[in-house]
CSV table of C-alpha atoms and ligand atoms in Angstrom, one decimal:
chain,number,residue,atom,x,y,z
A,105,UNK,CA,0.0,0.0,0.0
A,106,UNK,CA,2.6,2.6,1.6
A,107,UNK,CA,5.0,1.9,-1.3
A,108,UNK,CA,2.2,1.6,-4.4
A,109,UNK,CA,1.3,5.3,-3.0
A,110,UNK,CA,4.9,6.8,-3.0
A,111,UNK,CA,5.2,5.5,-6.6
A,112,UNK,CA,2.3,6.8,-7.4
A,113,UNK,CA,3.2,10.8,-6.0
A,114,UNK,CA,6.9,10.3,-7.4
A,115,UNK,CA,5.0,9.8,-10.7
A,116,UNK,CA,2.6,12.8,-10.2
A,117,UNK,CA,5.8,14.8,-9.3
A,118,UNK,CA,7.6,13.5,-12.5
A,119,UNK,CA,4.8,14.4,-15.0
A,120,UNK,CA,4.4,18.2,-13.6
A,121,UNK,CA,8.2,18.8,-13.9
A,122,UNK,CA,8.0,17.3,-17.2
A,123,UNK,CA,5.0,19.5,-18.1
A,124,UNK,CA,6.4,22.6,-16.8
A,125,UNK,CA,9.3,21.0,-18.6
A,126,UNK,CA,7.2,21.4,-21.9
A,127,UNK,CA,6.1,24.8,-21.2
A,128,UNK,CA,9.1,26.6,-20.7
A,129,UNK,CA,10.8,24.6,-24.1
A,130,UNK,CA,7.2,26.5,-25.5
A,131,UNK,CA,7.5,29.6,-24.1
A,132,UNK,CA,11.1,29.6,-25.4
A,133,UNK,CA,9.9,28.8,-29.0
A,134,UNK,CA,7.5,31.1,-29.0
A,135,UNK,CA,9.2,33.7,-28.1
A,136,UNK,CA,12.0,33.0,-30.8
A,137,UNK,CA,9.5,33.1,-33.4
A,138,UNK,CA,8.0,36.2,-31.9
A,139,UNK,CA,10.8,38.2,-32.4
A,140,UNK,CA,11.3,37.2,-36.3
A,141,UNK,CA,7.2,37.7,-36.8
A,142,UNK,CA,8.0,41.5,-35.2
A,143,UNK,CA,5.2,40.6,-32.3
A,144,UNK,CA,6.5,42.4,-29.6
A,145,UNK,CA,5.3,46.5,-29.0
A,146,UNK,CA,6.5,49.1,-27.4
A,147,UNK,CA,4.3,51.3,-25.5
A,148,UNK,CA,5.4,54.7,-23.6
A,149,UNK,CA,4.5,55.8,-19.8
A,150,UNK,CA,4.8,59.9,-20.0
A,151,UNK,CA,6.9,61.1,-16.9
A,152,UNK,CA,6.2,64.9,-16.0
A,153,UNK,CA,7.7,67.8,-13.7
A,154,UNK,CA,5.8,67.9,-10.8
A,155,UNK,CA,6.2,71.3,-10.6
A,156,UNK,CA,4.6,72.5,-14.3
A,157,UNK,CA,2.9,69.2,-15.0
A,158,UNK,CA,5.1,69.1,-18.5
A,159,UNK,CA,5.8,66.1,-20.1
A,160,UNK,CA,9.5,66.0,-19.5
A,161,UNK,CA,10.4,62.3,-20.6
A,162,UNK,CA,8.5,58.7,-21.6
A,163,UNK,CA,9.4,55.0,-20.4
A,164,UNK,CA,9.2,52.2,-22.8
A,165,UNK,CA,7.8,49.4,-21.8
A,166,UNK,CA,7.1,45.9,-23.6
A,167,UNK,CA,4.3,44.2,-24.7
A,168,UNK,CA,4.1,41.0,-26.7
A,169,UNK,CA,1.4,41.2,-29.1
A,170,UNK,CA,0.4,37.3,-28.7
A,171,UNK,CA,-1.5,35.5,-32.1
A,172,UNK,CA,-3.9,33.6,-30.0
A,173,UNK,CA,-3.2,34.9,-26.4
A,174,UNK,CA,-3.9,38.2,-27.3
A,175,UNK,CA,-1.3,41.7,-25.6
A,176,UNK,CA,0.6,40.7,-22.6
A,177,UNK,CA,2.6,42.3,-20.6
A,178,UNK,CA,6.4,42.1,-19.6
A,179,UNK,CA,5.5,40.1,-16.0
A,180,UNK,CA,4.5,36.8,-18.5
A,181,UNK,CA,7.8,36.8,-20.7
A,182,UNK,CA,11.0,38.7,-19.6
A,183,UNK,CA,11.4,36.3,-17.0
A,184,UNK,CA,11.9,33.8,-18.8
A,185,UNK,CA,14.0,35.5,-21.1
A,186,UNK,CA,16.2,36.6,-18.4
A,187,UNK,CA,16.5,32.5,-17.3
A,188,UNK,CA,17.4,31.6,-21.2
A,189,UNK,CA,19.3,34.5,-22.0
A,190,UNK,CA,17.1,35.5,-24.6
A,191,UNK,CA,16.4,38.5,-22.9
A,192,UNK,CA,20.3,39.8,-24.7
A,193,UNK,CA,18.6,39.6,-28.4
A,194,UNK,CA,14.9,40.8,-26.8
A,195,UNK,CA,16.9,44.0,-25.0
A,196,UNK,CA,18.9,44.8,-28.6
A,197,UNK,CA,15.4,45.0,-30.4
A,198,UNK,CA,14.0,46.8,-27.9
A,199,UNK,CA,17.0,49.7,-27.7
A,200,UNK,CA,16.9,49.9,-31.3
A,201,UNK,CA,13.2,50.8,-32.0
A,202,UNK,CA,13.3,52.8,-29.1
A,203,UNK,CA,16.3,54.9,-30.6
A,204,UNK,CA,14.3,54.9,-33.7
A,205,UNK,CA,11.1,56.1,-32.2
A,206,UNK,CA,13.4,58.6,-30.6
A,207,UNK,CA,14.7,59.9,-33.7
A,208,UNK,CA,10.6,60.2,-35.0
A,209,UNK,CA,10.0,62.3,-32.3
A,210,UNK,CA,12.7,64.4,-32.8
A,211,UNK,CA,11.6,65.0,-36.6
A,212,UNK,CA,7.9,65.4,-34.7
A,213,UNK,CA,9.3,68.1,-32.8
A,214,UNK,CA,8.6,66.5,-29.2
A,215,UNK,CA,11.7,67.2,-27.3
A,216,UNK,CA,12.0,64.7,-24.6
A,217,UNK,CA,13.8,61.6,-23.3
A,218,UNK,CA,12.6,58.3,-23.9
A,219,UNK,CA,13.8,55.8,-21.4
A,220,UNK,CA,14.6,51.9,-21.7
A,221,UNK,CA,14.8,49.3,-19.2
A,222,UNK,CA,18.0,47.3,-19.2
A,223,UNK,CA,18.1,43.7,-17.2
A,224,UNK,CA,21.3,42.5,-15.2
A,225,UNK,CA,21.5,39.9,-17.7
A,226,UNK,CA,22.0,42.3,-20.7
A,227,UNK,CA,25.6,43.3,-18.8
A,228,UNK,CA,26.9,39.7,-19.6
A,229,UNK,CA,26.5,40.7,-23.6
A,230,UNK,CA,30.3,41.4,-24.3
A,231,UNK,CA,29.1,43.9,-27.3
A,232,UNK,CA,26.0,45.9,-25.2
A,233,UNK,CA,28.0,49.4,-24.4
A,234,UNK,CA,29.4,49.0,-28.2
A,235,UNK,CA,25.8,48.4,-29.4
A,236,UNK,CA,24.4,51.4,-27.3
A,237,UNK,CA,27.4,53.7,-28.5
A,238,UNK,CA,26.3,53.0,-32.2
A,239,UNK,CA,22.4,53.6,-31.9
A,240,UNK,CA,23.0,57.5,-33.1
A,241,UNK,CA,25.3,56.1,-36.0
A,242,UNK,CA,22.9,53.6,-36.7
A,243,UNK,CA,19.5,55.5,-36.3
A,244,UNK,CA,19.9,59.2,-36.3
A,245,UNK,CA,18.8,59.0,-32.5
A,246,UNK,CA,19.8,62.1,-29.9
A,247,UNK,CA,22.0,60.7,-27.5
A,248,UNK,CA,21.2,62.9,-25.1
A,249,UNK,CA,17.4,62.3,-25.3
A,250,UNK,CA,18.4,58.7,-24.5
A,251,UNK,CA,18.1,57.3,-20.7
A,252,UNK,CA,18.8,53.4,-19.8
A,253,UNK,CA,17.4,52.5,-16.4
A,254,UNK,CA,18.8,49.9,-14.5
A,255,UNK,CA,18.3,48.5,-11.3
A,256,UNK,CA,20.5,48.7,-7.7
A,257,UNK,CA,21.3,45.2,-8.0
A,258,UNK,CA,23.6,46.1,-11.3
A,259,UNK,CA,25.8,48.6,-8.8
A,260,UNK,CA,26.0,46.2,-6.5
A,261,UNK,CA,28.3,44.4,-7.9
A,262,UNK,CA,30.9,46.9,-7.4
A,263,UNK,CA,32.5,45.7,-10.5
A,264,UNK,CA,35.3,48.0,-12.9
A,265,UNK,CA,33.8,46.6,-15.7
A,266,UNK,CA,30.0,48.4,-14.6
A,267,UNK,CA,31.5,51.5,-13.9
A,268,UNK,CA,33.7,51.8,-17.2
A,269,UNK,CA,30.8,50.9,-19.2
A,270,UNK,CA,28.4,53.1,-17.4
A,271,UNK,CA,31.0,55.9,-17.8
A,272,UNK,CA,31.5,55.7,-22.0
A,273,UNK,CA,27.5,55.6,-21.6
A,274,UNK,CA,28.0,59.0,-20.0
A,275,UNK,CA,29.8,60.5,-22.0
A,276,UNK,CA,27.8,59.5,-25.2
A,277,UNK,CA,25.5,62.0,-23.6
A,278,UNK,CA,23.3,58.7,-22.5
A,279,UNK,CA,21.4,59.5,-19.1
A,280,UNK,CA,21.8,56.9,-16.2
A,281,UNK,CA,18.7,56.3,-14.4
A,282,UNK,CA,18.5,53.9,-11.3
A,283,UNK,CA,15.1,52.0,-11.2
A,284,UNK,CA,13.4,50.6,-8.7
A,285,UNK,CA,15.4,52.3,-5.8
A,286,UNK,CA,14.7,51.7,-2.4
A,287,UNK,CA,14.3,48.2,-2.8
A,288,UNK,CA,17.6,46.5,-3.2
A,289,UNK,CA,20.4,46.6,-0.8
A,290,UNK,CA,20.2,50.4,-0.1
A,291,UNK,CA,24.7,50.6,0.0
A,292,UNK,CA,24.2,54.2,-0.8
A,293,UNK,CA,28.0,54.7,-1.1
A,294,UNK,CA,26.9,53.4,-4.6
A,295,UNK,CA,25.8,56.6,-5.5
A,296,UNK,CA,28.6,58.2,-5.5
A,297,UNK,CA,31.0,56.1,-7.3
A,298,UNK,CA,28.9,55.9,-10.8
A,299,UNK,CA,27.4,59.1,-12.9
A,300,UNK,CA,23.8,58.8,-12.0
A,301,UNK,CA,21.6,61.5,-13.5
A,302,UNK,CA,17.8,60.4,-11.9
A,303,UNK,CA,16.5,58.0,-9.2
A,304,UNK,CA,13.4,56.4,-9.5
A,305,UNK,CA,11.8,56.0,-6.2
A,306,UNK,CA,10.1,52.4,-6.4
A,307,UNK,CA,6.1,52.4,-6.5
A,308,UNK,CA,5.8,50.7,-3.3
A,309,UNK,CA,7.1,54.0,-1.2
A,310,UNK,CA,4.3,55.9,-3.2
A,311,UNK,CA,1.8,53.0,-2.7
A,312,UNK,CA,1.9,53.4,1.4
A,313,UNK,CA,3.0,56.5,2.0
A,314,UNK,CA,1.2,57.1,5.0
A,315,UNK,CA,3.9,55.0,6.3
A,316,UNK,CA,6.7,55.7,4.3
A,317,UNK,CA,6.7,59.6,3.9
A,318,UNK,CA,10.0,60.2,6.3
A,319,UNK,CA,12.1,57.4,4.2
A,320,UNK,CA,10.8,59.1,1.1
A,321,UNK,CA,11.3,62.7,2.1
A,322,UNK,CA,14.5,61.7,2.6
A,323,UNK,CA,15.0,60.3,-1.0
A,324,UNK,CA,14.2,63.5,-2.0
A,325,UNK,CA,16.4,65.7,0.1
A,326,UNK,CA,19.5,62.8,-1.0
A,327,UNK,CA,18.3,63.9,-4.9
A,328,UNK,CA,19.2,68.0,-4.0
A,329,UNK,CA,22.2,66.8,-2.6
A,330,UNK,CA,23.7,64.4,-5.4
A,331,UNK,CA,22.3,66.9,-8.0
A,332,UNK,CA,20.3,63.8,-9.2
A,333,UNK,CA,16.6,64.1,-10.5
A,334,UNK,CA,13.7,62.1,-8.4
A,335,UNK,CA,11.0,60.7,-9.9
A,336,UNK,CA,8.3,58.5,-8.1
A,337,UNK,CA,6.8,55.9,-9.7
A,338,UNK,CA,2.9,54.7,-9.6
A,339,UNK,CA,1.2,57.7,-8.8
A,340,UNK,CA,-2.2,56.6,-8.9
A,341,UNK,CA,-4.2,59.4,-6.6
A,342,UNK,CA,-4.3,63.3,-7.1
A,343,UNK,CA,-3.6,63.3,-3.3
A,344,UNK,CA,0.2,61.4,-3.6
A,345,UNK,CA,0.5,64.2,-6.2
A,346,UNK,CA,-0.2,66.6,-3.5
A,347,UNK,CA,2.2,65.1,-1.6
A,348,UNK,CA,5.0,65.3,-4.2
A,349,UNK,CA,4.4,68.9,-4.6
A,350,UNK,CA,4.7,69.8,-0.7
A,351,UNK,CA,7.6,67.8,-0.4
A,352,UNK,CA,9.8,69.4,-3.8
A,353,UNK,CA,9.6,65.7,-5.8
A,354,UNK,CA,11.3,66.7,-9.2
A,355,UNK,CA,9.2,64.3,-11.3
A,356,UNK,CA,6.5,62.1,-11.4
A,357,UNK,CA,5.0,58.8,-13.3
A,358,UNK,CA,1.8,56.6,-12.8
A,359,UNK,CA,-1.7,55.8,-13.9
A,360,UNK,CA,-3.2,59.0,-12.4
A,361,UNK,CA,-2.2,60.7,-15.4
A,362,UNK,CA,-1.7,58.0,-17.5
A,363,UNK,CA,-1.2,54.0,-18.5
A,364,UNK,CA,1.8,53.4,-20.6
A,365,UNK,CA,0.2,53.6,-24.5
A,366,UNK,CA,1.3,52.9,-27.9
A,367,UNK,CA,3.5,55.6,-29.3
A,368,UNK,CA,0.9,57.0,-31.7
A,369,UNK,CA,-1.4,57.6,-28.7
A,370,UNK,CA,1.7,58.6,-26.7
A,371,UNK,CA,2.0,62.0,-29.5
A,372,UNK,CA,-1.3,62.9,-29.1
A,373,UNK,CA,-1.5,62.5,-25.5
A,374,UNK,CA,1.9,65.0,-26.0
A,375,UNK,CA,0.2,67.5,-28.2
A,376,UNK,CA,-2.5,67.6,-26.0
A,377,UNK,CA,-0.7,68.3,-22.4
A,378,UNK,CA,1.4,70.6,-24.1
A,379,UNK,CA,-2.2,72.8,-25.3
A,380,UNK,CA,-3.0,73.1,-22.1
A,381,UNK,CA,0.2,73.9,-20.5
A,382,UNK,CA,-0.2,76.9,-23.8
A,383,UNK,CA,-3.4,77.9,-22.4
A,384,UNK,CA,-2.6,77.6,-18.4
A,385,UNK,CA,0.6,80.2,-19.4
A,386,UNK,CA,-1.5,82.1,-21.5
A,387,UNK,CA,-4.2,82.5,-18.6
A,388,UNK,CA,-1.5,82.8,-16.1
A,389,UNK,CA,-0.4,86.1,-17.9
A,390,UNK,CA,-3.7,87.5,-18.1
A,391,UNK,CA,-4.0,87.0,-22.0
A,392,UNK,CA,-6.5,84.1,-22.0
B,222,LIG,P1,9.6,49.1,-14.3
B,222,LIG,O1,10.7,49.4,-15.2
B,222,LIG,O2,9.7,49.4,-12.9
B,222,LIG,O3,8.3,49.7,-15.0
B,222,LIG,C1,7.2,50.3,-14.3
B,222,LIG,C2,6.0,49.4,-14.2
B,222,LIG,O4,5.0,49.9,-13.4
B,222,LIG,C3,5.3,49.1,-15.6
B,222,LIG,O5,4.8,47.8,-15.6
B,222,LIG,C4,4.2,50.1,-15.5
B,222,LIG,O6,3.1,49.8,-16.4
B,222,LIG,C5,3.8,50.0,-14.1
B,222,LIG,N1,3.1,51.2,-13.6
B,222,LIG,C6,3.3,52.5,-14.0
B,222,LIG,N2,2.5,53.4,-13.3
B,222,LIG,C7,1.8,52.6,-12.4
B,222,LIG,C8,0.8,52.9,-11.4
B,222,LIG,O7,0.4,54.1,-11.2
B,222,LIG,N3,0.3,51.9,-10.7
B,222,LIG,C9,0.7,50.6,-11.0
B,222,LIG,N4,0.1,49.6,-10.2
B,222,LIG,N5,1.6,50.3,-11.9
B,222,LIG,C10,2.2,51.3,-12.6
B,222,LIG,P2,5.0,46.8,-16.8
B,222,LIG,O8,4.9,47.6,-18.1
B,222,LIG,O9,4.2,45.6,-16.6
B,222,LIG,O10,6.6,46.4,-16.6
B,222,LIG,C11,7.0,45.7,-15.5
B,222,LIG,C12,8.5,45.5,-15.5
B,222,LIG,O11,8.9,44.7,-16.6
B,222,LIG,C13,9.2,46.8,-15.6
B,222,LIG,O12,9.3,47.5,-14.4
B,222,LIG,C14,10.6,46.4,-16.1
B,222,LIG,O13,11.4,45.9,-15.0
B,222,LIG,C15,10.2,45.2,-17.0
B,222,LIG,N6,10.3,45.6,-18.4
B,222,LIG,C16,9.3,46.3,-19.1
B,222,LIG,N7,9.8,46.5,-20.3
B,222,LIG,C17,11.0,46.1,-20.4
B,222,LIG,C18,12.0,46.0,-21.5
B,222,LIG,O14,11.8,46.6,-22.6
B,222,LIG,N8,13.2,45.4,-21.2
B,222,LIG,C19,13.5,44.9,-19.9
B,222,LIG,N9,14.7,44.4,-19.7
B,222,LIG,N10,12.6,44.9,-18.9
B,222,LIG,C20,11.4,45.5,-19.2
B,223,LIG,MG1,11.8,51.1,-15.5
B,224,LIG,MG1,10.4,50.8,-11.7
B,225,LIG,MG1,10.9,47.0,-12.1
């Protein structure tokens, strides 16, 4: 009996590895062919000055148009391209159309950064920084309208090889944006030692700040001293807004004013803001 039944589980246990087996070996296929068949989309996030409520910068973000599972979203795929690797060739389309896009906007005549996510992983490519370098070459893109944002755990590892490459970065004209901050290590001797040019305060702090508002204040006032921008991520209510106002938060992203969106939607949402800030200016100096 005991030993028919431990068979039996060992079995049970077999076929779900061997099915999730199956499903990464999928995932991994899919994704290959997903990137020849051009499926994957990149959609913008606007990020504004608190202070005049411009649009000062966008953050692209991917989406993987899906033939049968329809637009999902970066939680359900660049995990697993981080474990393969993948993520390496998924990262170099992903600079490239986003220094392309740049380069539209420019010839648009909407002058701000657009921002790209970089994984750990990407840092084991031997050719990324040379890649980066090229984009303008390659593209026509504005270096300086360019940010990469990577996450504390990059720093961490305290390597020469992070800090040469995030130097020639530099002085491309590429801005350095940490992501996520607050929740990694928090060694912030860190940021002094590479040329970091914005923070991003991670959404949690914004999420509870009824809790959080001395550690977060505190961001801030760190951000006047390193002459490094803050911006807080997931601002979802008017009155964390509010908040960011009172407290001299440089910059701000999050649903409340608006999901990431394709980039077509992204212009218009541009041209839009930018009318009002027009008419707000034009009120403000008694013309309106
Ligand atoms: P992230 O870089 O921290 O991006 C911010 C995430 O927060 C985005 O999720 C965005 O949609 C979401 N978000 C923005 N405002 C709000 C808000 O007010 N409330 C809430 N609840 N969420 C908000 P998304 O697009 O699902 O991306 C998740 C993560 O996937 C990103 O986090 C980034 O780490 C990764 N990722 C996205 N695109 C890329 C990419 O092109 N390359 C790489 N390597 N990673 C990417
Ligand atoms: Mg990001
Ligand atoms: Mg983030
Ligand atoms: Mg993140």
């Amino acid at each position: 009996e005991a030993k028919s039944d431990r068979s039996s589980k060992v079995t049970a246990f077999s076929m779900d590895l061997r099915q999730r087996l199956e499903e990464k070996v999928t995932l991994e296929k899919d994704l290959w062919r997903a990137l020849e068949r051009d499926e994957f989309v990149l959609f913008y996030q606007p990020r504004l000055s608190v202070k005049t409520g411009e649009i000062v910068a966008a953050e692209a973000l991917i989406r993987w148009q899906h033939p049968e599972r329809g637009l999902l979203g970066p939680g359900s795929f660049i995990p697993a391209c981080e474990e393969t690797g993948m993520i390496i060739n998924i990262g170099e389309w992903v600079y490239r159309n986003v220094a392309r896009q740049q380069t539209r906007m420019q010839e648009a005549g909407i002058d701000i950064s657009l921002s790209i996510n970089l994984s750990p992983r990407q840092f084991s490519d031997p050719d990324l920084i040379d890649k980066i370098l090229h984009l303008p070459e390659e593209t026509g893109c504005n270096p300086e309208r360019l940010g990469f944002e990577i996450t504390e755990s990059v720093l961490l590892g305290d390597s020469e090889a992070i800090r040469m490459a995030l130097a020639r970065m530099k002085k491309r004209g590429y801005q350095i944006i940490i992501d996520d901050f607050g929740t990694g290590y928090s060694n912030l001797a860190y940021l002094q030692k590479y040329p970091i040019d914005v923070l991003k305060i991670d959404q949690t702090f914004i999420r509870d700040l009824k809790h959080t508002a001395p550690i977060t204040r505190l961001i801030v006032s760190l951000g006047q001293v390193l002459k490094v921008r803050i911006v807080a991520e997931g601002v979802e209510q008017g009155e964390e807004l509010d908040w960011l106002v009172e407290n001299g938060c440089d910059e701000y992203q999050g649903f409340y004013f608006s999901r990431p969106v394709p980039f077509d939607d992204f212009a218009r949402l541009y041209a839009a803001n930018r009318e009002r800030q027009e008419l707000l200016a034009r009120m403000r100096d008694g013309q309106g």
